[in-house]
Coordinates of C-alpha atoms in Angstrom, one line a residue:
L1 CA 0.0 0.0 0.0
T2 CA 2.9 2.4 0.6
Q3 CA 3.9 2.0 -3.1
F4 CA 0.3 2.4 -4.3
H5 CA -0.3 5.9 -5.7
A6 CA -4.1 5.9 -5.9
L7 CA -5.2 5.5 -2.3
D8 CA -7.3 8.7 -2.6
F9 CA -9.6 7.1 -5.1
F10 CA -11.2 4.5 -2.9
E11 CA -12.3 4.0 0.7
H12 CA -12.3 0.3 1.3
I13 CA -9.5 -2.3 1.2
V14 CA -10.6 -5.9 0.5
A15 CA -8.6 -9.1 1.1
D16 CA -9.2 -12.6 2.4
A17 CA -8.8 -13.9 5.9
G18 CA -5.0 -14.5 5.5
Y19 CA -4.5 -10.8 5.8
G20 CA -6.8 -10.1 8.8
S21 CA -4.1 -9.4 11.5
E22 CA -3.7 -6.7 14.1
Y23 CA -0.7 -5.2 12.3
N24 CA -2.6 -4.9 8.9
Y25 CA -5.7 -3.5 10.7
T26 CA -3.5 -0.9 12.5
M27 CA -1.9 0.2 9.2
I28 CA -5.1 0.4 7.3
L29 CA -7.2 2.2 9.9
D30 CA -4.7 4.4 11.6
R31 CA -2.1 5.1 8.9
F32 CA -4.0 5.0 5.6
E33 CA -7.4 5.9 7.2
K34 CA -9.3 3.3 5.2
Q35 CA -11.9 0.8 6.1
P36 CA -10.7 -2.8 5.9
V37 CA -13.1 -5.4 4.6
I38 CA -10.8 -8.2 5.6
P39 CA -12.2 -11.0 7.9
Y40 CA -9.8 -12.2 10.6
T41 CA -8.9 -15.9 10.8
T42 CA -11.7 -16.9 13.3
Y43 CA -14.4 -14.6 11.9
Q44 CA -16.4 -17.4 10.3
K45 CA -16.0 -19.6 13.3
E46 CA -17.2 -16.9 15.6
Q47 CA -20.4 -16.5 13.6
K48 CA -21.6 -20.1 14.3
R49 CA -24.1 -20.9 17.0
K50 CA -21.8 -23.4 18.5
F51 CA -19.1 -20.8 19.2
K52 CA -21.6 -18.2 20.5
N53 CA -23.1 -20.8 22.9
D54 CA -19.7 -22.2 24.1
P55 CA -19.5 -21.1 27.8
T56 CA -15.7 -21.9 27.9
R57 CA -14.9 -19.1 25.5
S58 CA -13.7 -16.0 27.3
Q59 CA -15.5 -13.9 24.7
N60 CA -18.8 -15.3 26.1
W61 CA -17.9 -14.6 29.7
E62 CA -19.7 -11.9 31.8
Y63 CA -17.7 -8.7 31.9
N64 CA -18.0 -5.8 34.4
A65 CA -16.6 -2.7 32.8
N66 CA -16.8 -0.5 35.9
D67 CA -14.7 -2.8 38.1
D68 CA -12.8 -4.4 35.2
Y69 CA -13.2 -8.1 35.9
Y70 CA -14.6 -11.2 34.2
I71 CA -16.7 -14.1 35.5
D72 CA -16.3 -17.4 33.8
H73 CA -19.0 -20.0 33.2
Q74 CA -18.2 -21.7 36.5
G75 CA -18.6 -18.5 38.5
V76 CA -14.9 -17.8 39.0
R77 CA -14.0 -14.2 39.1
F78 CA -10.9 -12.9 37.2
S79 CA -9.8 -9.4 38.2
F80 CA -7.4 -7.2 36.4
Y81 CA -3.9 -8.1 37.5
R82 CA -1.3 -6.2 35.3
H83 CA -0.5 -5.0 31.8
S84 CA 1.9 -7.0 29.5
K85 CA 3.6 -6.4 26.2
S86 CA 5.0 -8.6 23.5
T87 CA 7.1 -8.1 20.4
D88 CA 6.9 -10.5 17.4
K89 CA 9.8 -11.3 15.1
Y90 CA 8.9 -8.4 12.8
G91 CA 9.2 -5.9 15.6
F92 CA 5.4 -5.3 16.0
K93 CA 4.4 -4.7 19.6
R94 CA 1.1 -5.8 21.2
D95 CA -0.3 -4.7 24.5
F96 CA -2.2 -7.1 26.7
K97 CA -4.2 -7.0 30.0
I98 CA -3.6 -9.9 32.3
Y99 CA -6.6 -11.0 34.4
R100 CA -5.9 -13.5 37.3
A101 CA -8.5 -15.5 39.3
D102 CA -9.1 -14.1 42.7
K103 CA -7.6 -16.2 45.6
H104 CA -10.7 -15.6 47.6
Q105 CA -13.8 -16.5 45.7
L106 CA -17.4 -16.6 47.0
S107 CA -17.1 -20.3 48.2
V108 CA -14.5 -22.9 48.8
K109 CA -15.5 -24.8 45.6
L110 CA -14.9 -21.7 43.6
D111 CA -11.5 -21.3 45.4
E112 CA -10.6 -24.8 44.0
L113 CA -11.9 -23.9 40.5
A114 CA -9.8 -20.8 40.5
K115 CA -6.7 -22.8 40.5
T116 CA -4.9 -24.9 37.8
P117 CA -4.3 -28.6 38.4
G118 CA -0.8 -27.6 39.4
G119 CA -2.2 -25.5 42.2
R120 CA -1.5 -22.0 40.7
Q121 CA -4.1 -19.3 40.1
R122 CA -5.6 -19.3 36.7
Y123 CA -5.2 -16.3 34.5
M124 CA -6.3 -15.0 31.1
K125 CA -4.8 -12.6 28.6
V126 CA -7.0 -9.9 26.7
N127 CA -5.8 -7.8 23.8
P128 CA -8.1 -4.7 23.9
T129 CA -6.7 -3.3 20.7
W130 CA -7.2 -6.5 18.8
N131 CA -10.8 -6.8 20.2
Y132 CA -11.5 -3.2 19.1
Y133 CA -10.3 -4.0 15.6
K134 CA -12.2 -7.2 15.4
A135 CA -15.4 -5.5 16.5
K136 CA -15.0 -2.7 13.8
V137 CA -14.3 -5.2 11.1
K138 CA -17.2 -7.4 12.2
D139 CA -19.6 -4.4 11.8
A140 CA -18.2 -3.7 8.3
L141 CA -18.5 -7.3 7.2
S142 CA -22.0 -7.7 8.6
S143 CA -23.4 -4.5 7.0
D144 CA -25.2 -4.7 3.6
K145 CA -22.6 -2.5 2.0
G146 CA -19.7 -4.6 3.4
K147 CA -21.3 -7.8 2.2
A148 CA -21.7 -6.4 -1.3
I149 CA -18.1 -5.2 -1.4
Y150 CA -16.6 -8.4 -0.1
R151 CA -18.8 -10.5 -2.4
R152 CA -17.3 -8.7 -5.5
R153 CA -13.8 -9.9 -4.5
K154 CA -14.7 -13.4 -5.5
F155 CA -15.4 -12.2 -9.1
D156 CA -12.8 -9.4 -9.4
V157 CA -9.7 -11.0 -7.9
E158 CA -9.9 -14.8 -7.5
P159 CA -10.3 -15.6 -11.2
V160 CA -7.0 -13.9 -12.0
F161 CA -5.0 -16.3 -9.8
G162 CA -7.1 -19.2 -11.1
H163 CA -6.3 -18.4 -14.7
M164 CA -2.6 -18.0 -13.9
K165 CA -2.6 -21.5 -12.3
R166 CA -4.8 -23.2 -14.8
D167 CA -3.7 -21.6 -18.1
F168 CA -0.1 -20.8 -17.4
G169 CA 0.8 -23.3 -14.7
I170 CA 2.2 -20.6 -12.4
R171 CA 1.9 -21.6 -8.8
R172 CA 5.1 -20.1 -7.5
T173 CA 8.1 -18.0 -8.7
H174 CA 11.4 -19.7 -9.2
L175 CA 13.5 -16.6 -8.9
R176 CA 15.0 -14.7 -6.0
G177 CA 15.1 -11.0 -5.3
Q178 CA 12.3 -8.6 -5.4
R179 CA 13.2 -7.2 -8.8
A180 CA 13.4 -10.6 -10.4
V181 CA 10.2 -11.7 -8.9
E182 CA 8.4 -8.5 -9.9
N183 CA 9.7 -9.0 -13.5
D184 CA 8.5 -12.6 -13.5
I185 CA 5.0 -11.9 -12.2
G186 CA 4.8 -8.9 -14.5
L187 CA 5.5 -11.0 -17.6
A188 CA 2.9 -13.5 -16.5
L189 CA 0.3 -10.8 -15.9
M190 CA 1.2 -9.3 -19.3
A191 CA 0.7 -12.6 -21.0
L192 CA -2.6 -13.0 -19.2
N193 CA -3.8 -9.5 -20.3
L194 CA -2.7 -10.2 -24.0
T195 CA -4.7 -13.5 -23.8
K196 CA -7.8 -11.6 -22.5
F197 CA -7.2 -8.9 -25.2
G198 CA -7.1 -11.6 -27.9
Q199 CA -10.3 -13.1 -26.7
S200 CA -12.0 -9.7 -26.6
I201 CA -11.0 -9.1 -30.3
S202 CA -12.2 -12.6 -31.2
R203 CA -15.6 -11.8 -29.5
L204 CA -15.8 -8.5 -31.3
E205 CA -15.2 -10.2 -34.7
T206 CA -17.8 -12.8 -34.0
N207 CA -20.3 -10.1 -32.9
F208 CA -19.5 -8.0 -36.0
I209 CA -20.0 -11.0 -38.3
N210 CA -23.2 -12.0 -36.6
N211 CA -24.5 -8.4 -36.8
L212 CA -23.6 -8.2 -40.4
K213 CA -25.4 -11.4 -41.2
S214 CA -28.4 -10.2 -39.3
G215 CA -28.3 -6.9 -41.3
L216 CA -28.1 -8.8 -44.6
R217 CA -31.1 -11.0 -43.6
F218 CA -33.1 -7.9 -42.6
L219 CA -32.1 -6.2 -45.8
N220 CA -33.3 -9.2 -47.9
R221 CA -36.5 -9.4 -46.0
S222 CA -37.0 -5.7 -46.6
K223 CA -36.4 -6.1 -50.3
I224 CA -39.1 -8.8 -50.4
I225 CA -41.5 -6.7 -48.4
V226 CA -40.9 -3.7 -50.7
R227 CA -41.6 -5.8 -53.8
I228 CA -44.8 -7.2 -52.3
L229 CA -45.9 -3.7 -51.5
L230 CA -45.1 -2.4 -54.9
F231 CA -47.0 -5.3 -56.5
E232 CA -50.0 -4.7 -54.3
N233 CA -49.9 -1.0 -55.1
Q234 CA -49.9 -1.7 -58.8
K235 CA -52.9 -3.9 -58.4
L236 CA -54.7 -1.2 -56.6
I237 CA -53.9 1.3 -59.3
V238 CA -55.1 -1.0 -62.0
N239 CA -58.4 -1.9 -60.2
S240 CA -59.1 1.7 -59.4
Q241 CA -59.1 2.9 -63.1
P242 CA -62.5 3.1 -65.0
P243 CA -63.2 0.5 -67.7
F244 CA -61.8 1.4 -71.1
R245 CA -64.3 2.1 -73.9
S246 CA -63.4 2.1 -77.6
V247 CA -63.8 5.2 -79.7
K248 CA -66.5 3.5 -81.9
Q249 CA -68.6 2.8 -78.8
F250 CA -68.2 6.3 -77.6
D251 CA -69.2 7.7 -81.0
Q252 CA -72.3 5.5 -81.2
K253 CA -73.4 6.6 -77.8
S254 CA -72.9 10.2 -78.6
V255 CA -75.1 9.9 -81.7

C-alpha cells in the first residue's frame, strides 16, 4: 500500500482472511485511514451458533466494565492483574491485559476452581486493541454494504489467480530477489492480459459478423416486403381505373 499511488480514489480495502491481522488493521485504519473489509482468521468460526453458545470461550464470559473483571461459566472471578507487552519477530508490539483469578472467591468450591491442576491461580490474557479492531471489522462485514463489497472480490480478484494457475501453470516463482520476482510476475500478468485482449477481439469479430449477417437478412426481407408492397400497389392502381371504352362505342353513344 505504501507503493500504491491511488489511495485517494477508494475508501475500502478488501482481502481474504489471511491478511486479517492486528498489524494490517493498524496500518489500514490508523495510517492509511481506510476501512478494511478483511475477515480475521476466526471470523467465520465466531459467527456459528456453537461458538456463541460455548461457555468456555472468554468472549462469552460476563464482563464488568466498571470494576474491570470477568466471571467465567463456573462463576470464578478474574480481576485485572497487570499490563503486559510482547514483540513479534517483525518488531510489531502488542499490548495485553492480564486477568488473574481471585484467591478468595465466594465459596470454597470456587476457590478450587480458580486454580490450575498444578495449584496455581488461573489467569487469562486480553488484547483490547485486537478486540476493538475485530469489532470494527465485524460491523463492516455484517453490513449490507460490506457484504456487497466483499462479495465482489470473488469475481474481481480470485479468477486472476485461477487463470494463472490453470492456463499458465504458475503456482510459485522460481527466482530470487524482489526485482526478479516482480519481472517474473509482470511478464505473467502481461501474457494474461494479452490473452484476454485476444479473446475480446475474437468476440468483437464474432459479434460483428453476426450483426452483419443479421443486417443482410433484414435487408433481404426488406427487399421482399418492398416488392410485395409495390406489387399490391400496382394492383390497386389497375383496379381503381375506369373500364376502357373504344372510340367507336363512344361515337355511337354520342349519336
